[in-house]
Each structure stands twice: as structure tokens, then as C-alpha cells.
PDB file of C-alpha atoms in Angstrom:
ATOM      1  CA  UNK A   1       3.207  -3.842  18.784  1.00 63.00           C
ATOM      2  CA  UNK A   2       6.821  -5.107  18.352  1.00 68.00           C
ATOM      3  CA  UNK A   3       6.124  -8.115  20.614  1.00 68.00           C
ATOM      4  CA  UNK A   4       3.023  -8.909  18.561  1.00 65.00           C
ATOM      5  CA  UNK A   5       5.179  -8.727  15.304  1.00 67.00           C
ATOM      6  CA  UNK A   6       7.676 -10.915  16.853  1.00 69.00           C
ATOM      7  CA  UNK A   7       4.981 -13.433  17.976  1.00 67.00           C
ATOM      8  CA  UNK A   8       3.802 -13.754  14.384  1.00 68.00           C
ATOM      9  CA  UNK A   9       7.142 -15.016  13.125  1.00 75.00           C
ATOM     10  CA  UNK A  10       8.891 -14.272   9.903  1.00 81.00           C
ATOM     11  CA  UNK A  11       5.686 -14.276   7.916  1.00 83.00           C
ATOM     12  CA  UNK A  12       4.785 -10.991   9.539  1.00 87.00           C
ATOM     13  CA  UNK A  13       7.534  -9.426   7.273  1.00 89.00           C
ATOM     14  CA  UNK A  14       5.829  -9.826   3.999  1.00 92.00           C
ATOM     15  CA  UNK A  15       2.441  -8.942   5.552  1.00 93.00           C
ATOM     16  CA  UNK A  16       3.800  -5.737   7.051  1.00 92.00           C
ATOM     17  CA  UNK A  17       5.579  -5.023   3.581  1.00 95.00           C
ATOM     18  CA  UNK A  18       2.336  -5.394   1.855  1.00 95.00           C
ATOM     19  CA  UNK A  19       0.623  -2.966   4.247  1.00 95.00           C
ATOM     20  CA  UNK A  20       3.302  -0.313   3.593  1.00 96.00           C
ATOM     21  CA  UNK A  21       2.770  -0.744  -0.180  1.00 97.00           C
ATOM     22  CA  UNK A  22      -0.906  -0.616   0.142  1.00 97.00           C
ATOM     23  CA  UNK A  23      -0.864   2.556   2.249  1.00 97.00           C
ATOM     24  CA  UNK A  24       1.397   4.301  -0.259  1.00 97.00           C
ATOM     25  CA  UNK A  25      -0.679   3.237  -3.289  1.00 97.00           C
ATOM     26  CA  UNK A  26      -3.850   4.570  -1.474  1.00 97.00           C
ATOM     27  CA  UNK A  27      -2.448   7.884  -0.620  1.00 97.00           C
ATOM     28  CA  UNK A  28      -1.032   8.362  -4.114  1.00 96.00           C
ATOM     29  CA  UNK A  29      -4.414   7.416  -5.845  1.00 96.00           C
ATOM     30  CA  UNK A  30      -6.355   9.700  -3.596  1.00 96.00           C
ATOM     31  CA  UNK A  31      -4.134  12.531  -4.722  1.00 95.00           C
ATOM     32  CA  UNK A  32      -4.037  11.433  -8.407  1.00 94.00           C
ATOM     33  CA  UNK A  33      -7.821  10.765  -8.872  1.00 94.00           C
ATOM     34  CA  UNK A  34      -9.123  14.103  -7.556  1.00 93.00           C
ATOM     35  CA  UNK A  35     -11.870  15.342  -9.716  1.00 91.00           C
ATOM     36  CA  UNK A  36     -10.277  18.886  -9.928  1.00 90.00           C
ATOM     37  CA  UNK A  37      -7.129  17.159 -11.323  1.00 91.00           C
ATOM     38  CA  UNK A  38      -8.708  14.732 -13.768  1.00 93.00           C
ATOM     39  CA  UNK A  39     -11.841  16.668 -14.966  1.00 91.00           C
ATOM     40  CA  UNK A  40     -11.228  20.368 -14.270  1.00 89.00           C
ATOM     41  CA  UNK A  41     -14.269  22.614 -14.542  1.00 86.00           C
ATOM     42  CA  UNK A  42     -14.376  24.707 -17.566  1.00 83.00           C
ATOM     43  CA  UNK A  43     -11.801  23.029 -19.475  1.00 83.00           C
ATOM     44  CA  UNK A  44     -14.109  22.139 -22.334  1.00 82.00           C
ATOM     45  CA  UNK A  45     -14.887  25.847 -22.716  1.00 79.00           C
ATOM     46  CA  UNK A  46     -11.277  26.547 -22.924  1.00 75.00           C
ATOM     47  CA  UNK A  47     -10.764  23.933 -25.602  1.00 73.00           C
ATOM     48  CA  UNK A  48     -13.616  25.323 -27.647  1.00 73.00           C
ATOM     49  CA  UNK A  49     -12.220  28.855 -27.396  1.00 72.00           C
ATOM     50  CA  UNK A  50      -8.868  27.512 -28.524  1.00 67.00           C
ATOM     51  CA  UNK A  51     -10.471  25.719 -31.477  1.00 65.00           C
ATOM     52  CA  UNK A  52     -12.044  28.990 -32.510  1.00 68.00           C
ATOM     53  CA  UNK A  53      -8.976  31.055 -32.311  1.00 60.00           C
ATOM     54  CA  UNK A  54      -6.244  28.558 -33.322  1.00 52.00           C
ATOM     55  CA  UNK A  55      -3.227  30.362 -34.741  1.00 49.00           C
ATOM     56  CA  UNK A  56       0.487  29.809 -35.342  1.00 44.00           C
ATOM     57  CA  UNK A  57       0.989  28.950 -31.676  1.00 44.00           C
ATOM     58  CA  UNK A  58      -1.744  26.174 -31.716  1.00 48.00           C
ATOM     59  CA  UNK A  59       0.705  23.434 -31.292  1.00 50.00           C
ATOM     60  CA  UNK A  60       2.277  24.975 -28.189  1.00 45.00           C
ATOM     61  CA  UNK A  61      -1.197  25.567 -26.693  1.00 70.00           C
ATOM     62  CA  UNK A  62      -2.095  21.891 -27.376  1.00 73.00           C
ATOM     63  CA  UNK A  63       1.010  20.814 -25.464  1.00 76.00           C
ATOM     64  CA  UNK A  64      -0.096  22.916 -22.501  1.00 78.00           C
ATOM     65  CA  UNK A  65      -3.531  21.450 -22.663  1.00 79.00           C
ATOM     66  CA  UNK A  66      -2.202  17.996 -22.622  1.00 80.00           C
ATOM     67  CA  UNK A  67      -0.088  18.745 -19.635  1.00 80.00           C
ATOM     68  CA  UNK A  68      -3.000  20.137 -17.520  1.00 78.00           C
ATOM     69  CA  UNK A  69      -4.967  17.159 -16.816  1.00 89.00           C
ATOM     70  CA  UNK A  70      -6.086  13.696 -18.212  1.00 91.00           C
ATOM     71  CA  UNK A  71      -9.257  15.329 -19.696  1.00 89.00           C
ATOM     72  CA  UNK A  72      -6.918  17.812 -21.267  1.00 88.00           C
ATOM     73  CA  UNK A  73      -5.121  14.961 -23.169  1.00 89.00           C
ATOM     74  CA  UNK A  74      -8.366  13.535 -24.453  1.00 89.00           C
ATOM     75  CA  UNK A  75      -9.680  16.924 -25.654  1.00 86.00           C
ATOM     76  CA  UNK A  76      -6.390  18.001 -27.126  1.00 85.00           C
ATOM     77  CA  UNK A  77      -6.451  14.806 -29.238  1.00 86.00           C
ATOM     78  CA  UNK A  78      -9.801  15.828 -30.497  1.00 83.00           C
ATOM     79  CA  UNK A  79      -8.803  19.322 -31.149  1.00 81.00           C
ATOM     80  CA  UNK A  80      -5.789  18.127 -33.047  1.00 81.00           C
ATOM     81  CA  UNK A  81      -8.118  16.150 -35.410  1.00 80.00           C
ATOM     82  CA  UNK A  82     -10.694  18.710 -35.782  1.00 77.00           C
ATOM     83  CA  UNK A  83     -10.045  19.141 -39.550  1.00 79.00           C
ATOM     84  CA  UNK A  84     -10.870  15.491 -40.216  1.00 80.00           C
ATOM     85  CA  UNK A  85     -14.280  13.725 -40.396  1.00 82.00           C
ATOM     86  CA  UNK A  86     -16.417  13.115 -37.359  1.00 82.00           C
ATOM     87  CA  UNK A  87     -15.416   9.387 -37.396  1.00 85.00           C
ATOM     88  CA  UNK A  88     -11.623  10.046 -37.524  1.00 86.00           C
ATOM     89  CA  UNK A  89     -11.914  12.658 -34.745  1.00 86.00           C
ATOM     90  CA  UNK A  90     -13.957  10.174 -32.629  1.00 86.00           C
ATOM     91  CA  UNK A  91     -11.532   7.352 -33.251  1.00 89.00           C
ATOM     92  CA  UNK A  92      -8.519   9.719 -32.166  1.00 89.00           C
ATOM     93  CA  UNK A  93     -10.333  10.671 -29.072  1.00 89.00           C
ATOM     94  CA  UNK A  94     -11.122   7.025 -28.204  1.00 90.00           C
ATOM     95  CA  UNK A  95      -7.498   5.908 -28.759  1.00 92.00           C
ATOM     96  CA  UNK A  96      -6.367   8.667 -26.346  1.00 90.00           C
ATOM     97  CA  UNK A  97      -9.130   7.994 -23.913  1.00 91.00           C
ATOM     98  CA  UNK A  98      -8.086   4.304 -23.673  1.00 92.00           C
ATOM     99  CA  UNK A  99      -4.547   5.253 -22.813  1.00 93.00           C
ATOM    100  CA  UNK A 100      -5.675   7.866 -20.255  1.00 93.00           C
ATOM    101  CA  UNK A 101      -7.994   5.405 -18.618  1.00 93.00           C
ATOM    102  CA  UNK A 102      -5.205   2.845 -18.375  1.00 93.00           C
ATOM    103  CA  UNK A 103      -3.110   5.636 -16.574  1.00 93.00           C
ATOM    104  CA  UNK A 104      -5.949   6.283 -14.170  1.00 94.00           C
ATOM    105  CA  UNK A 105      -5.938   2.589 -13.226  1.00 94.00           C
ATOM    106  CA  UNK A 106      -2.229   2.608 -12.380  1.00 91.00           C
ATOM    107  CA  UNK A 107      -1.311   0.595  -9.344  1.00 94.00           C
ATOM    108  CA  UNK A 108      -4.843  -0.746  -8.909  1.00 96.00           C
ATOM    109  CA  UNK A 109      -3.850  -4.270 -10.006  1.00 95.00           C
ATOM    110  CA  UNK A 110      -1.132  -4.160  -7.380  1.00 96.00           C
ATOM    111  CA  UNK A 111      -3.640  -3.046  -4.731  1.00 96.00           C
ATOM    112  CA  UNK A 112      -5.967  -5.893  -5.693  1.00 95.00           C
ATOM    113  CA  UNK A 113      -3.167  -8.394  -5.500  1.00 96.00           C
ATOM    114  CA  UNK A 114      -2.238  -7.339  -1.991  1.00 96.00           C
ATOM    115  CA  UNK A 115      -5.944  -7.642  -0.867  1.00 95.00           C
ATOM    116  CA  UNK A 116      -5.839 -11.294  -2.269  1.00 95.00           C
ATOM    117  CA  UNK A 117      -2.453 -12.434  -0.972  1.00 96.00           C
ATOM    118  CA  UNK A 118      -2.484 -11.070   2.596  1.00 95.00           C
ATOM    119  CA  UNK A 119      -5.209 -13.430   3.837  1.00 94.00           C
ATOM    120  CA  UNK A 120      -3.279 -16.295   2.156  1.00 94.00           C
ATOM    121  CA  UNK A 121      -0.066 -15.264   3.941  1.00 92.00           C
ATOM    122  CA  UNK A 122      -2.075 -15.130   7.192  1.00 89.00           C
ATOM    123  CA  UNK A 123      -3.351 -18.597   6.327  1.00 89.00           C
ATOM    124  CA  UNK A 124       0.098 -19.808   5.793  1.00 89.00           C
ATOM    125  CA  UNK A 125       1.236 -18.447   9.187  1.00 84.00           C
ATOM    126  CA  UNK A 126      -1.576 -20.489  10.637  1.00 83.00           C
ATOM    127  CA  UNK A 127      -0.363 -23.635   8.976  1.00 84.00           C
ATOM    128  CA  UNK A 128       3.259 -22.956   9.943  1.00 81.00           C
ATOM    129  CA  UNK A 129       2.166 -22.249  13.678  1.00 77.00           C
ATOM    130  CA  UNK A 130       0.139 -25.399  13.978  1.00 79.00           C
ATOM    131  CA  UNK A 131       2.988 -27.431  12.532  1.00 77.00           C
ATOM    132  CA  UNK A 132       5.090 -26.038  15.423  1.00 74.00           C
ATOM    133  CA  UNK A 133       2.318 -26.885  17.841  1.00 71.00           C
ATOM    134  CA  UNK A 134       2.355 -30.525  16.681  1.00 71.00           C
ATOM    135  CA  UNK A 135       6.114 -30.754  16.659  1.00 73.00           C
ATOM    136  CA  UNK A 136       6.112 -29.604  20.394  1.00 67.00           C
ATOM    137  CA  UNK A 137       3.252 -32.145  21.111  1.00 67.00           C
ATOM    138  CA  UNK A 138       5.385 -34.863  19.420  1.00 70.00           C
ATOM    139  CA  UNK A 139       8.462 -34.052  21.486  1.00 69.00           C
ATOM    140  CA  UNK A 140       7.115 -33.251  25.009  1.00 68.00           C
ATOM    141  CA  UNK A 141       3.406 -34.105  24.756  1.00 64.00           C
ATOM    142  CA  UNK A 142       0.455 -31.729  25.708  1.00 59.00           C
ATOM    143  CA  UNK A 143       1.424 -31.436  29.500  1.00 58.00           C
ATOM    144  CA  UNK A 144       2.882 -27.920  29.051  1.00 61.00           C
ATOM    145  CA  UNK A 145       0.634 -25.185  27.687  1.00 64.00           C
ATOM    146  CA  UNK A 146       3.514 -22.642  27.793  1.00 63.00           C
ATOM    147  CA  UNK A 147       5.431 -24.609  25.215  1.00 59.00           C
ATOM    148  CA  UNK A 148       2.445 -24.819  22.903  1.00 61.00           C
ATOM    149  CA  UNK A 149       1.667 -21.142  23.270  1.00 63.00           C
ATOM    150  CA  UNK A 150       4.358 -20.100  20.739  1.00 60.00           C
ATOM    151  CA  UNK A 151       2.930 -21.941  17.807  1.00 64.00           C
ATOM    152  CA  UNK A 152      -0.790 -21.067  18.600  1.00 72.00           C
ATOM    153  CA  UNK A 153       0.243 -17.391  18.985  1.00 72.00           C
ATOM    154  CA  UNK A 154       2.000 -17.435  15.677  1.00 70.00           C
ATOM    155  CA  UNK A 155      -1.133 -18.964  14.036  1.00 74.00           C
ATOM    156  CA  UNK A 156      -3.526 -16.406  15.453  1.00 82.00           C
ATOM    157  CA  UNK A 157      -1.333 -13.355  14.995  1.00 84.00           C
ATOM    158  CA  UNK A 158      -0.530 -13.885  11.293  1.00 87.00           C
ATOM    159  CA  UNK A 159      -4.113 -14.688  10.529  1.00 88.00           C
ATOM    160  CA  UNK A 160      -5.344 -11.551  12.128  1.00 89.00           C
ATOM    161  CA  UNK A 161      -2.605  -9.490  10.516  1.00 90.00           C
ATOM    162  CA  UNK A 162      -3.408 -10.816   7.052  1.00 92.00           C
ATOM    163  CA  UNK A 163      -7.082 -10.232   7.372  1.00 93.00           C
ATOM    164  CA  UNK A 164      -6.469  -6.810   8.957  1.00 93.00           C
ATOM    165  CA  UNK A 165      -4.375  -5.749   5.924  1.00 95.00           C
ATOM    166  CA  UNK A 166      -6.827  -7.233   3.285  1.00 95.00           C
ATOM    167  CA  UNK A 167     -10.112  -5.731   4.462  1.00 96.00           C
ATOM    168  CA  UNK A 168      -9.172  -2.026   4.004  1.00 96.00           C
ATOM    169  CA  UNK A 169      -7.132  -2.630   0.998  1.00 97.00           C
ATOM    170  CA  UNK A 170      -9.917  -4.419  -0.734  1.00 96.00           C
ATOM    171  CA  UNK A 171     -12.362  -1.577   0.188  1.00 97.00           C
ATOM    172  CA  UNK A 172     -10.045   1.036  -1.332  1.00 97.00           C
ATOM    173  CA  UNK A 173      -9.431  -1.142  -4.343  1.00 97.00           C
ATOM    174  CA  UNK A 174     -13.179  -1.310  -5.051  1.00 96.00           C
ATOM    175  CA  UNK A 175     -13.647   2.384  -4.418  1.00 97.00           C
ATOM    176  CA  UNK A 176     -10.802   3.399  -6.746  1.00 97.00           C
ATOM    177  CA  UNK A 177     -12.270   1.138  -9.400  1.00 95.00           C
ATOM    178  CA  UNK A 178     -15.602   2.933  -9.133  1.00 95.00           C
ATOM    179  CA  UNK A 179     -13.937   6.319  -9.072  1.00 95.00           C
ATOM    180  CA  UNK A 180     -12.014   5.629 -12.251  1.00 95.00           C
ATOM    181  CA  UNK A 181     -15.178   4.440 -14.057  1.00 95.00           C
ATOM    182  CA  UNK A 182     -16.940   7.537 -12.980  1.00 94.00           C
ATOM    183  CA  UNK A 183     -14.219   9.930 -14.237  1.00 94.00           C
ATOM    184  CA  UNK A 184     -13.869   7.961 -17.472  1.00 93.00           C
ATOM    185  CA  UNK A 185     -17.547   8.478 -18.184  1.00 93.00           C
ATOM    186  CA  UNK A 186     -17.246  12.178 -17.444  1.00 92.00           C
ATOM    187  CA  UNK A 187     -14.390  12.526 -19.849  1.00 91.00           C
ATOM    188  CA  UNK A 188     -16.319  10.678 -22.465  1.00 90.00           C
ATOM    189  CA  UNK A 189     -19.335  13.064 -22.148  1.00 89.00           C
ATOM    190  CA  UNK A 190     -17.061  16.082 -22.459  1.00 88.00           C
ATOM    191  CA  UNK A 191     -15.338  14.630 -25.490  1.00 87.00           C
ATOM    192  CA  UNK A 192     -18.670  13.905 -27.155  1.00 86.00           C
ATOM    193  CA  UNK A 193     -19.785  17.546 -26.612  1.00 84.00           C
ATOM    194  CA  UNK A 194     -16.574  18.672 -28.216  1.00 83.00           C
ATOM    195  CA  UNK A 195     -17.063  16.456 -31.327  1.00 82.00           C
ATOM    196  CA  UNK A 196     -20.722  17.584 -31.722  1.00 80.00           C
ATOM    197  CA  UNK A 197     -19.937  21.320 -31.254  1.00 80.00           C
ATOM    198  CA  UNK A 198     -16.978  21.241 -33.829  1.00 76.00           C
ATOM    199  CA  UNK A 199     -19.183  19.334 -36.399  1.00 74.00           C
ATOM    200  CA  UNK A 200     -22.095  21.583 -35.873  1.00 70.00           C
ATOM    201  CA  UNK A 201     -24.385  19.024 -34.182  1.00 63.00           C
ATOM    202  CA  UNK A 202     -24.544  21.038 -30.996  1.00 63.00           C
ATOM    203  CA  UNK A 203     -24.680  24.789 -30.413  1.00 60.00           C
ATOM    204  CA  UNK A 204     -21.625  26.572 -28.948  1.00 56.00           C
ATOM    205  CA  UNK A 205     -23.510  27.219 -25.776  1.00 59.00           C
ATOM    206  CA  UNK A 206     -23.724  23.452 -25.350  1.00 59.00           C
ATOM    207  CA  UNK A 207     -20.080  23.177 -24.175  1.00 61.00           C
ATOM    208  CA  UNK A 208     -21.063  24.367 -20.822  1.00 58.00           C
ATOM    209  CA  UNK A 209     -24.202  22.405 -20.529  1.00 55.00           C
TER     210      UNK A 209
END
């Protein structure tokens, strides 16, 4: 492996760095976008019970709710605005939801950028390698394949490395985008249930439906 990296030349350094960053982001997002962490089961029921029995400690309970999960942040915003009109409560939830959705998309732009630039780095390595090949041809001609092998090797290795990093990175980027969209839709549905129950448009049993 070390010999392959050496054969690729200095452009292998940014490609390998991109691969390390991509792996770190993928592992972090797999952990952060777990359904049990983002949209915990039964959380809406907990919020409704809190709305029914809010007392002097309600503020502390809201803080705990916000700290539990992204869905908790959205529902806590709605619970804090329950004494206002339906429109005001909905706007408050939407504002919080946009911020939470942005947090769920953290590092995805970086992952997408890596998927785009690593093939270009590989292509640049190909160009640099071919330049070296033509320099050798200019100096000593085409009679010695061994002298030409260095540039050709660099061209092939960097191209393969760039594509090899880009393909799985792009797959994970698309997967996480879809995952975030799915989780955001679920949070929106839970928030709508909360608004409807608080304003009497849905029965209390509807919070678990």
C-alpha cells in the first residue's frame, strides 16, 4: 500500500486526507442521524402530558426536553407557545424546525465537496503523470519503458485513488440527504399533531396515532 501511495506522487496526500475526513464524517453522521436519537418513540406523548400538567417547574422541564433530541427542540418550541394562537405556535415551530434541519445537515456539504473534488484531484494526477512521461520522451526518447513507467504509474494510481474515494463518499452523501429529509418529515408530522391537540383539532388519543 505504501508503495502504491509513493507511486501516486504528492497528489496522493490530499486524496488520502479527503478519504480520512470523509470516513470521519460518515461515522459521525451515522451516529448523529439515528432515528432513536432524532425522533424518539413516545416523545410526543411526554410533551402532551407536560402541557397538561405544566407547573412552576415548566421552564426546567422544557430545557430538559430540548436537550433530549432534535424532535424535543421542535416540540418544546411549540409547547412554549401553546398560549398563543395556532398561527403563532406554528410559526414558532417552523422557525425551530428550520434550525434543527440545518443542524441535521451538518457536514453534508463537506461530504459532497469531497465527492466532487477527489476525481478532479485524480485527473490532475493523470495530467501531471503524462507531463512527466512526455518530458522523459523529450529527453531520452521512447526506447526505455522503465523510464516511462513512473509517469504512467502516477497517472493511473491517482486516477484510481480519486475515483475510489469519490464513489463511496457520493453514495453516503446521497443516503444522508435522504435520511435527513425523512427525519424532517417525521418531525413535521409530530409537530402538527401537537398543534392540533393543543388547539382542540385532534383528540388527546391522537398524539400516539
